[in-house]
mmCIF file of C-alpha atoms in Angstrom:
data_model
loop_
_atom_site.group_PDB
_atom_site.id
_atom_site.type_symbol
_atom_site.label_atom_id
_atom_site.label_comp_id
_atom_site.label_asym_id
_atom_site.label_seq_id
_atom_site.Cartn_x
_atom_site.Cartn_y
_atom_site.Cartn_z
ATOM 1 C CA MET Y 1 0.000 0.000 0.000
ATOM 2 C CA ILE Y 2 2.900 2.418 0.746
ATOM 3 C CA LYS Y 3 4.291 1.925 -2.754
ATOM 4 C CA LYS Y 4 0.871 2.546 -4.322
ATOM 5 C CA TYR Y 5 0.367 5.640 -2.169
ATOM 6 C CA LEU Y 6 3.733 7.111 -3.222
ATOM 7 C CA ILE Y 7 2.950 6.403 -6.880
ATOM 8 C CA GLU Y 8 -0.425 8.114 -6.435
ATOM 9 C CA ARG Y 9 1.276 11.179 -4.916
ATOM 10 C CA CYS Y 10 4.254 11.043 -7.269
ATOM 11 C CA SER Y 11 3.369 14.282 -9.090
ATOM 12 C CA TRP Y 12 3.104 16.157 -5.765
ATOM 13 C CA LEU Y 13 6.477 14.831 -4.605
ATOM 14 C CA ILE Y 14 8.104 15.757 -7.907
ATOM 15 C CA LEU Y 15 6.649 19.264 -7.624
ATOM 16 C CA PHE Y 16 8.058 19.629 -4.075
ATOM 17 C CA ILE Y 17 11.511 18.356 -5.101
ATOM 18 C CA GLY Y 18 11.476 20.677 -8.122
ATOM 19 C CA LEU Y 19 10.619 23.696 -5.974
ATOM 20 C CA GLN Y 20 13.416 22.899 -3.505
ATOM 21 C CA LEU Y 21 15.950 22.487 -6.308
ATOM 22 C CA LEU Y 22 14.760 25.760 -7.845
ATOM 23 C CA THR Y 23 15.240 27.518 -4.493
ATOM 24 C CA ILE Y 24 18.781 26.144 -4.158
ATOM 25 C CA PHE Y 25 19.566 27.079 -7.775
ATOM 26 C CA ILE Y 26 18.391 30.670 -7.221
ATOM 27 C CA ALA Y 27 20.512 30.878 -4.061
ATOM 28 C CA LEU Y 28 23.555 29.682 -5.980
ATOM 29 C CA ILE Y 29 23.249 32.166 -8.829
ATOM 30 C CA ASP Y 30 22.160 35.144 -6.722
ATOM 31 C CA PRO Y 31 25.115 36.554 -4.749
ATOM 32 C CA SER Y 32 22.769 38.459 -2.457
ATOM 33 C CA ILE Y 33 21.293 35.216 -1.076
ATOM 34 C CA THR Y 34 23.282 33.108 1.361
ATOM 35 C CA VAL Y 35 23.213 29.398 0.429
ATOM 36 C CA ARG Y 36 23.522 27.928 3.945
ATOM 37 C CA PRO Y 37 20.206 29.317 5.322
ATOM 38 C CA VAL Y 38 18.491 28.202 2.155
ATOM 39 C CA LEU Y 39 19.792 24.636 2.615
ATOM 40 C CA TYR Y 40 18.589 24.741 6.207
ATOM 41 C CA ILE Y 41 15.118 25.802 5.052
ATOM 42 C CA VAL Y 42 15.107 23.038 2.416
ATOM 43 C CA PHE Y 43 16.084 20.467 5.061
ATOM 44 C CA LEU Y 44 13.313 21.596 7.434
ATOM 45 C CA SER Y 45 10.799 21.601 4.586
ATOM 46 C CA THR Y 46 11.813 18.031 3.686
ATOM 47 C CA VAL Y 47 11.438 16.863 7.304
ATOM 48 C CA ILE Y 48 8.029 18.514 7.509
ATOM 49 C CA LEU Y 49 7.039 16.848 4.204
ATOM 50 C CA VAL Y 50 8.067 13.384 5.448
ATOM 51 C CA VAL Y 51 6.042 13.811 8.659
ATOM 52 C CA PHE Y 52 3.118 15.153 6.627
ATOM 53 C CA VAL Y 53 3.249 12.179 4.198
ATOM 54 C CA ILE Y 54 3.302 9.680 7.083
ATOM 55 C CA VAL Y 55 0.291 11.292 8.769
ATOM 56 C CA ARG Y 56 -1.647 11.633 5.546
ATOM 57 C CA TYR Y 57 -0.791 8.067 4.531
ATOM 58 C CA GLN Y 58 -2.409 6.687 7.681
ATOM 59 C CA LYS Y 59 -5.504 8.807 7.195
ATOM 60 C CA GLU Y 60 -5.955 8.591 3.428
ATOM 61 C CA THR Y 61 -5.341 4.866 3.033
ATOM 62 C CA ALA Y 62 -7.545 3.622 5.905
ATOM 63 C CA PHE Y 63 -10.695 3.707 3.753
ATOM 64 C CA TYR Y 64 -9.054 1.986 0.766
ATOM 65 C CA LYS Y 65 -7.438 -0.688 2.961
ATOM 66 C CA GLN Y 66 -10.914 -1.660 4.133
ATOM 67 C CA LEU Y 67 -12.080 -1.851 0.527
ATOM 68 C CA GLY Y 68 -9.178 -4.149 -0.313
ATOM 69 C CA ASP Y 69 -9.911 -6.463 2.632
ATOM 70 C CA SER Y 70 -13.668 -6.701 2.042
ATOM 71 C CA ASP Y 71 -15.464 -9.078 -0.317
ATOM 72 C CA TYR Y 72 -18.844 -7.956 -1.610
ATOM 73 C CA ASP Y 73 -20.313 -6.817 1.698
ATOM 74 C CA LEU Y 74 -19.558 -3.122 2.270
ATOM 75 C CA THR Y 75 -21.674 -2.721 5.419
ATOM 76 C CA ASP Y 76 -18.686 -3.099 7.777
ATOM 77 C CA ILE Y 77 -16.609 -0.432 6.034
ATOM 78 C CA ASN Y 78 -16.261 2.899 7.822
ATOM 79 C CA LYS Y 79 -17.790 5.877 6.097
ATOM 80 C CA GLY Y 80 -15.567 7.957 3.862
ATOM 81 C CA THR Y 81 -14.339 11.250 5.283
ATOM 82 C CA SER Y 82 -12.867 13.097 2.307
ATOM 83 C CA PRO Y 83 -14.998 14.234 -0.652
ATOM 84 C CA PHE Y 84 -13.341 11.743 -3.013
ATOM 85 C CA GLU Y 85 -13.850 8.882 -0.536
ATOM 86 C CA LYS Y 86 -17.527 9.779 -0.281
ATOM 87 C CA ILE Y 87 -17.845 9.743 -4.067
ATOM 88 C CA VAL Y 88 -16.265 6.258 -4.198
ATOM 89 C CA GLU Y 89 -18.453 5.055 -1.320
ATOM 90 C CA GLU Y 90 -21.665 6.312 -2.894
ATOM 91 C CA ARG Y 91 -20.755 4.784 -6.246
ATOM 92 C CA LEU Y 92 -19.880 1.408 -4.741
ATOM 93 C CA ASP Y 93 -22.981 1.420 -2.581
ATOM 94 C CA GLY Y 94 -25.162 2.151 -5.604
ATOM 95 C CA GLN Y 95 -23.536 -0.580 -7.686
ATOM 96 C CA THR Y 96 -23.784 -3.095 -4.840
ATOM 97 C CA LYS Y 97 -27.507 -2.443 -4.429
ATOM 98 C CA GLN Y 98 -28.018 -2.751 -8.178
ATOM 99 C CA TYR Y 99 -26.107 -6.048 -8.356
ATOM 100 C CA LYS Y 100 -27.998 -7.427 -5.340
ATOM 101 C CA ASN Y 101 -31.313 -6.550 -6.965
ATOM 102 C CA GLU Y 102 -30.238 -8.179 -10.229
ATOM 103 C CA LEU Y 103 -28.999 -11.255 -8.352
ATOM 104 C CA THR Y 104 -32.316 -11.523 -6.524
ATOM 105 C CA GLN Y 105 -34.201 -11.320 -9.815
ATOM 106 C CA HIS Y 106 -31.957 -13.988 -11.381
ATOM 107 C CA ASN Y 107 -32.454 -16.270 -8.369
ATOM 108 C CA ILE Y 108 -36.211 -15.850 -8.613
ATOM 109 C CA LYS Y 109 -36.107 -16.729 -12.324
ATOM 110 C CA LEU Y 110 -33.913 -19.760 -11.642
ATOM 111 C CA GLU Y 111 -36.316 -20.971 -8.961
ATOM 112 C CA GLN Y 112 -39.229 -20.509 -11.345
ATOM 113 C CA GLU Y 113 -37.431 -22.396 -14.100
ATOM 114 C CA LYS Y 114 -36.509 -25.174 -11.662
ATOM 115 C CA ASP Y 115 -40.123 -25.504 -10.489
ATOM 116 C CA GLU Y 116 -41.347 -25.498 -14.096
ATOM 117 C CA LEU Y 117 -38.824 -28.184 -15.043
ATOM 118 C CA LEU Y 118 -39.776 -30.357 -12.062
ATOM 119 C CA SER Y 119 -43.431 -29.936 -12.958
ATOM 120 C CA TRP Y 120 -42.687 -30.854 -16.578
ATOM 121 C CA ILE Y 121 -40.774 -33.974 -15.529
ATOM 122 C CA HIS Y 122 -43.680 -35.129 -13.366
ATOM 123 C CA GLU Y 123 -46.117 -34.471 -16.219
ATOM 124 C CA VAL Y 124 -43.974 -36.448 -18.678
ATOM 125 C CA LYS Y 125 -44.000 -39.446 -16.336
ATOM 126 C CA THR Y 126 -47.743 -39.856 -16.936
ATOM 127 C CA PRO Y 127 -47.450 -40.567 -20.687
ATOM 128 C CA LEU Y 128 -44.371 -42.676 -19.946
ATOM 129 C CA THR Y 129 -46.457 -44.864 -17.655
ATOM 130 C CA ALA Y 130 -49.122 -45.120 -20.372
ATOM 131 C CA MET Y 131 -46.435 -46.056 -22.897
ATOM 132 C CA GLN Y 132 -45.186 -48.795 -20.575
ATOM 133 C CA LEU Y 133 -48.661 -50.321 -20.432
ATOM 134 C CA MET Y 134 -48.968 -50.111 -24.205
ATOM 135 C CA ILE Y 135 -45.562 -51.753 -24.693
ATOM 136 C CA GLU Y 136 -46.666 -54.698 -22.548
ATOM 137 C CA ARG Y 137 -49.444 -55.383 -25.079
ATOM 138 C CA VAL Y 138 -47.023 -55.612 -28.035
ATOM 139 C CA GLU Y 139 -46.948 -59.214 -29.271
ATOM 140 C CA ASP Y 140 -43.721 -59.093 -31.300
ATOM 141 C CA LYS Y 141 -41.043 -59.963 -28.718
ATOM 142 C CA LYS Y 142 -38.194 -58.364 -30.651
ATOM 143 C CA VAL Y 143 -40.064 -55.094 -31.100
ATOM 144 C CA LYS Y 144 -41.248 -55.277 -27.507
ATOM 145 C CA GLU Y 145 -37.716 -55.590 -26.117
ATOM 146 C CA GLN Y 146 -36.531 -52.711 -28.313
ATOM 147 C CA LEU Y 147 -39.370 -50.495 -27.113
ATOM 148 C CA LYS Y 148 -38.687 -51.428 -23.475
ATOM 149 C CA TYR Y 149 -35.049 -50.485 -23.898
ATOM 150 C CA GLU Y 150 -35.817 -47.103 -25.434
ATOM 151 C CA TRP Y 151 -38.490 -46.464 -22.784
ATOM 152 C CA LEU Y 152 -35.968 -47.254 -20.056
ATOM 153 C CA ARG Y 153 -33.449 -44.821 -21.541
ATOM 154 C CA MET Y 154 -36.014 -42.015 -21.445
ATOM 155 C CA TYR Y 155 -37.042 -42.934 -17.906
ATOM 156 C CA LEU Y 156 -33.451 -42.926 -16.617
ATOM 157 C CA LEU Y 157 -32.696 -39.571 -18.247
ATOM 158 C CA LEU Y 158 -35.784 -38.000 -16.684
ATOM 159 C CA ASP Y 159 -35.007 -39.572 -13.314
ATOM 160 C CA GLN Y 160 -31.443 -38.233 -13.410
ATOM 161 C CA GLN Y 161 -32.670 -34.761 -14.330
ATOM 162 C CA LEU Y 162 -35.230 -34.843 -11.522
ATOM 163 C CA HIS Y 163 -32.667 -35.775 -8.877
ATOM 164 C CA GLN Y 164 -30.173 -33.279 -10.248
ATOM 165 C CA LYS Y 165 -32.625 -30.490 -9.412
ATOM 166 C CA ARG Y 166 -33.590 -31.969 -6.047
ATOM 167 C CA ILE Y 167 -30.070 -32.666 -4.856
ATOM 168 C CA LEU Y 168 -29.447 -28.990 -4.015
ATOM 169 C CA PHE Y 169 -32.116 -29.260 -1.304
ATOM 170 C CA MET Y 170 -31.487 -32.883 -0.433
ATOM 171 C CA GLU Y 171 -30.891 -32.241 3.271
ATOM 172 C CA ASN Y 172 -34.475 -30.973 3.595
ATOM 173 C CA ASP Y 173 -35.754 -34.279 2.211
ATOM 174 C CA LEU Y 174 -33.778 -36.785 4.312
ATOM 175 C CA TYR Y 175 -35.493 -39.466 6.389
ATOM 176 C CA ILE Y 176 -32.920 -41.678 8.090
ATOM 177 C CA GLU Y 177 -34.187 -45.143 8.974
ATOM 178 C CA GLN Y 178 -33.197 -48.809 9.025
ATOM 179 C CA THR Y 179 -33.345 -49.804 5.362
ATOM 180 C CA ASN Y 180 -33.522 -53.370 4.064
ATOM 181 C CA LEU Y 181 -31.016 -53.712 1.231
ATOM 182 C CA GLU Y 182 -32.388 -56.808 -0.521
ATOM 183 C CA PRO Y 183 -35.783 -55.510 -1.714
ATOM 184 C CA LEU Y 184 -34.252 -52.154 -2.593
ATOM 185 C CA ILE Y 185 -31.498 -53.705 -4.728
ATOM 186 C CA PHE Y 186 -33.803 -56.198 -6.453
ATOM 187 C CA GLN Y 187 -36.254 -53.416 -7.228
ATOM 188 C CA GLU Y 188 -33.509 -51.495 -9.037
ATOM 189 C CA ILE Y 189 -32.332 -54.629 -10.860
ATOM 190 C CA LYS Y 190 -35.884 -55.338 -12.006
ATOM 191 C CA ALA Y 191 -36.236 -51.780 -13.322
ATOM 192 C CA LEU Y 192 -33.103 -52.315 -15.454
ATOM 193 C CA GLN Y 193 -34.052 -55.835 -16.533
ATOM 194 C CA SER Y 194 -34.797 -55.091 -20.197
ATOM 195 C CA TRP Y 195 -31.402 -53.418 -20.621
ATOM 196 C CA CYS Y 196 -29.606 -56.300 -18.896
ATOM 197 C CA ILE Y 197 -31.319 -58.909 -21.065
ATOM 198 C CA ARG Y 198 -30.348 -56.956 -24.159
ATOM 199 C CA LYS Y 199 -26.660 -56.973 -23.117
ATOM 200 C CA GLY Y 200 -26.590 -60.484 -21.638
ATOM 201 C CA ILE Y 201 -25.857 -59.281 -18.104
ATOM 202 C CA GLY Y 202 -26.722 -61.206 -14.954
ATOM 203 C CA PHE Y 203 -26.445 -60.387 -11.254
ATOM 204 C CA ASP Y 204 -24.837 -62.190 -8.354
ATOM 205 C CA VAL Y 205 -26.238 -60.763 -5.122
ATOM 206 C CA SER Y 206 -24.763 -61.850 -1.787
ATOM 207 C CA LEU Y 207 -25.764 -59.795 1.246
ATOM 208 C CA GLU Y 208 -24.193 -60.710 4.585
ATOM 209 C CA ILE Y 209 -25.537 -57.470 6.080
ATOM 210 C CA GLU Y 210 -29.174 -56.933 5.148
ATOM 211 C CA GLU Y 211 -29.933 -53.593 6.824
ATOM 212 C CA VAL Y 212 -28.275 -50.175 6.817
ATOM 213 C CA LEU Y 213 -29.122 -46.874 8.470
ATOM 214 C CA THR Y 214 -29.793 -44.391 5.677
ATOM 215 C CA ASP Y 215 -32.422 -42.680 3.523
ATOM 216 C CA ALA Y 216 -34.028 -45.416 1.394
ATOM 217 C CA LYS Y 217 -35.133 -43.142 -1.466
ATOM 218 C CA TRP Y 218 -31.745 -41.516 -1.972
ATOM 219 C CA LEU Y 219 -29.870 -44.791 -1.517
ATOM 220 C CA ALA Y 220 -32.035 -46.272 -4.264
ATOM 221 C CA PHE Y 221 -31.045 -43.405 -6.542
ATOM 222 C CA ILE Y 222 -27.330 -43.917 -5.750
ATOM 223 C CA ILE Y 223 -27.507 -47.661 -6.429
ATOM 224 C CA ARG Y 224 -29.481 -46.998 -9.628
ATOM 225 C CA GLN Y 225 -26.736 -44.690 -10.907
ATOM 226 C CA LEU Y 226 -23.968 -47.155 -10.024
ATOM 227 C CA LEU Y 227 -25.822 -50.062 -11.649
ATOM 228 C CA THR Y 228 -26.553 -47.966 -14.734
ATOM 229 C CA ASN Y 229 -22.887 -47.061 -14.962
ATOM 230 C CA ALA Y 230 -21.857 -50.723 -14.592
ATOM 231 C CA ILE Y 231 -24.353 -51.985 -17.184
ATOM 232 C CA LYS Y 232 -23.392 -49.274 -19.670
ATOM 233 C CA TYR Y 233 -19.774 -50.463 -19.892
ATOM 234 C CA THR Y 234 -20.308 -54.232 -19.469
ATOM 235 C CA GLU Y 235 -21.039 -56.839 -22.129
ATOM 236 C CA SER Y 236 -22.189 -60.434 -21.465
ATOM 237 C CA ALA Y 237 -20.868 -60.647 -17.900
ATOM 238 C CA ASP Y 238 -22.244 -60.778 -14.384
ATOM 239 C CA ILE Y 239 -22.348 -57.859 -11.974
ATOM 240 C CA SER Y 240 -21.824 -58.852 -8.347
ATOM 241 C CA ILE Y 241 -23.370 -56.992 -5.409
ATOM 242 C CA THR Y 242 -22.127 -57.852 -1.934
ATOM 243 C CA SER Y 243 -22.519 -56.431 1.546
ATOM 244 C CA TYR Y 244 -20.297 -57.195 4.501
ATOM 245 C CA ARG Y 245 -18.894 -55.803 7.731
ATOM 246 C CA GLU Y 246 -15.493 -54.131 7.573
ATOM 247 C CA GLN Y 247 -13.840 -52.150 10.390
ATOM 248 C CA GLN Y 248 -17.162 -51.871 12.247
ATOM 249 C CA HIS Y 249 -18.885 -50.352 9.213
ATOM 250 C CA THR Y 250 -21.379 -51.870 6.786
ATOM 251 C CA THR Y 251 -19.992 -51.959 3.262
ATOM 252 C CA LEU Y 252 -21.797 -52.448 -0.048
ATOM 253 C CA ALA Y 253 -19.697 -53.294 -3.126
ATOM 254 C CA ILE Y 254 -20.867 -53.267 -6.755
ATOM 255 C CA LYS Y 255 -18.389 -55.023 -9.041
ATOM 256 C CA ASP Y 256 -18.599 -55.235 -12.824
ATOM 257 C CA HIS Y 257 -16.395 -56.849 -15.474
ATOM 258 C CA GLY Y 258 -16.574 -54.041 -17.992
ATOM 259 C CA ARG Y 259 -13.918 -51.994 -19.736
ATOM 260 C CA GLY Y 260 -12.575 -50.525 -16.496
ATOM 261 C CA ILE Y 261 -11.179 -47.077 -15.739
ATOM 262 C CA ASP Y 262 -7.687 -45.853 -16.488
ATOM 263 C CA ALA Y 263 -5.642 -45.015 -13.379
ATOM 264 C CA LYS Y 264 -5.138 -41.420 -14.550
ATOM 265 C CA ASP Y 265 -8.920 -40.957 -14.811
ATOM 266 C CA LEU Y 266 -9.801 -42.262 -11.333
ATOM 267 C CA PRO Y 267 -9.270 -38.929 -9.482
ATOM 268 C CA ARG Y 268 -11.625 -37.183 -11.938
ATOM 269 C CA ILE Y 269 -14.517 -39.614 -12.425
ATOM 270 C CA PHE Y 270 -16.709 -37.779 -9.888
ATOM 271 C CA ASP Y 271 -16.128 -34.376 -11.516
ATOM 272 C CA ARG Y 272 -19.082 -32.751 -13.241
ATOM 273 C CA GLY Y 273 -19.130 -33.523 -16.966
ATOM 274 C CA PHE Y 274 -16.006 -35.718 -16.964
ATOM 275 C CA THR Y 275 -16.339 -38.806 -19.185
ATOM 276 C CA SER Y 276 -13.017 -40.399 -20.050
ATOM 277 C CA THR Y 277 -9.637 -39.693 -21.598
ATOM 278 C CA THR Y 278 -9.129 -43.190 -23.010
ATOM 279 C CA ALA Y 279 -12.578 -43.323 -24.679
ATOM 280 C CA HIS Y 280 -13.073 -39.619 -25.206
ATOM 281 C CA GLN Y 281 -15.113 -40.091 -28.390
ATOM 282 C CA ASP Y 282 -17.711 -42.201 -26.592
ATOM 283 C CA THR Y 283 -20.956 -40.212 -26.596
ATOM 284 C CA ALA Y 284 -22.823 -42.701 -24.374
ATOM 285 C CA SER Y 285 -21.604 -41.042 -21.188
ATOM 286 C CA SER Y 286 -22.873 -37.672 -19.972
ATOM 287 C CA GLY Y 287 -20.444 -37.367 -17.064
ATOM 288 C CA MET Y 288 -23.322 -36.612 -14.669
ATOM 289 C CA GLY Y 289 -24.140 -39.958 -13.044
ATOM 290 C CA LEU Y 290 -21.114 -40.304 -10.765
ATOM 291 C CA TYR Y 291 -21.110 -36.556 -10.107
ATOM 292 C CA LEU Y 292 -24.662 -36.808 -8.734
ATOM 293 C CA VAL Y 293 -23.705 -39.915 -6.741
ATOM 294 C CA LYS Y 294 -20.852 -38.050 -5.068
ATOM 295 C CA ASN Y 295 -23.116 -35.139 -4.140
ATOM 296 C CA ALA Y 296 -25.890 -37.406 -2.867
ATOM 297 C CA LEU Y 297 -23.460 -39.318 -0.640
ATOM 298 C CA LYS Y 298 -22.308 -36.274 1.337
ATOM 299 C CA PRO Y 299 -25.514 -35.581 3.333
ATOM 300 C CA LEU Y 300 -25.855 -39.334 3.968
ATOM 301 C CA HIS Y 301 -22.301 -39.499 5.378
ATOM 302 C CA ILE Y 302 -21.568 -42.431 3.062
ATOM 303 C CA LYS Y 303 -18.028 -42.800 1.770
ATOM 304 C CA ILE Y 304 -17.266 -44.165 -1.690
ATOM 305 C CA SER Y 305 -14.097 -45.720 -3.051
ATOM 306 C CA VAL Y 306 -13.229 -47.120 -6.476
ATOM 307 C CA GLN Y 307 -10.880 -49.843 -7.625
ATOM 308 C CA SER Y 308 -10.488 -50.432 -11.327
ATOM 309 C CA ASN Y 309 -8.179 -51.858 -13.975
ATOM 310 C CA VAL Y 310 -8.529 -51.276 -17.690
ATOM 311 C CA GLY Y 311 -10.104 -54.314 -19.352
ATOM 312 C CA GLU Y 312 -10.881 -56.024 -16.023
ATOM 313 C CA GLY Y 313 -13.756 -53.999 -14.623
ATOM 314 C CA SER Y 314 -14.464 -51.702 -11.687
ATOM 315 C CA THR Y 315 -15.589 -52.026 -8.078
ATOM 316 C CA PHE Y 316 -17.491 -49.195 -6.404
ATOM 317 C CA THR Y 317 -17.599 -49.572 -2.618
ATOM 318 C CA LEU Y 318 -20.024 -47.720 -0.346
ATOM 319 C CA THR Y 319 -19.125 -47.500 3.351
ATOM 320 C CA PHE Y 320 -22.105 -46.634 5.546
ATOM 321 C CA PRO Y 321 -21.827 -44.644 8.779
ATOM 322 C CA ASN Y 322 -22.739 -45.980 12.183
ATOM 323 C CA LYS Y 323 -25.792 -44.738 14.028
ATOM 324 C CA ASN Y 324 -23.817 -42.372 16.250
ATOM 325 C CA GLU Y 325 -22.628 -40.457 13.182
ATOM 326 C CA PHE Y 326 -26.235 -39.386 12.485
ATOM 327 C CA VAL Y 327 -26.993 -38.213 16.029
ATOM 328 C CA ALA Y 328 -25.807 -34.665 15.348
ATOM 329 C CA ILE Y 329 -28.120 -34.143 12.368
ATOM 330 C CA THR Y 330 -31.140 -36.306 13.192
ATOM 331 C CA GLY Y 331 -31.291 -36.497 16.991
ATOM 332 C CA MET Y 332 -31.780 -40.271 16.828
#
């Protein structure tokens, strides 16, 4: 700040130095003026200037130091004292109010758009349900399976979009309870059955631990995304789902035998929009599924880990919290 202040007052300092040099020059060329008293006056003037600059620096920079330390909230900044400081303060205050009003309007529009989108998704589910009933009446098995597959793709896309909008307010929707894993998992497998039959995929489910403490609806969504991800990159192989106790925590592992994930991609697979570096031209992936899984796991206090080798498949492991880890947020 000192350097900036001196640069700001550079013209004044140059003017002072110029005037002192002019005084000395006049004393040197004018025989009637004694040089020594003039030098004494110049010295005193310089000392006075230094003291003046120090005092003014403390006073003039206090307001701007506060501006530099603040973010967007200017309410804690002391009022300007000089006319220029008041001009800056009024201008900043006006701009801040304008930006806050614009931000409020944008937030209102975003909320309206979100509500409209959620409403649209719910409305679309009605014709989707009707389509499902119509598909069941199709007699041609080949056509029927094709229609089921395309219907499932639309359903999963809508479901992902719905949860993407809800996940921002997920903590308001949590209901932590003892959840039975077996019916939940088999329900998700059944929903994906037409896709699995098409790709020749089976399931090996072995649950040593049958219950976990969590939100059943959001856990179903997480498992649905992990199963969808496994099925997408697996051909004619089984997907195993196991639960067991490890280090006093319940663990659920979903293992596929698909194409696997390159080691350099593992740190990024939960990033928004990231697909792959090894199969970058693959348009089947949106890069949203695992991103939503990661965000849904946080409020549930569930940890996720991934082990994968290219060409051998991937294992996604969910580690559930104990009951005492929910006490702080649920009062159980």
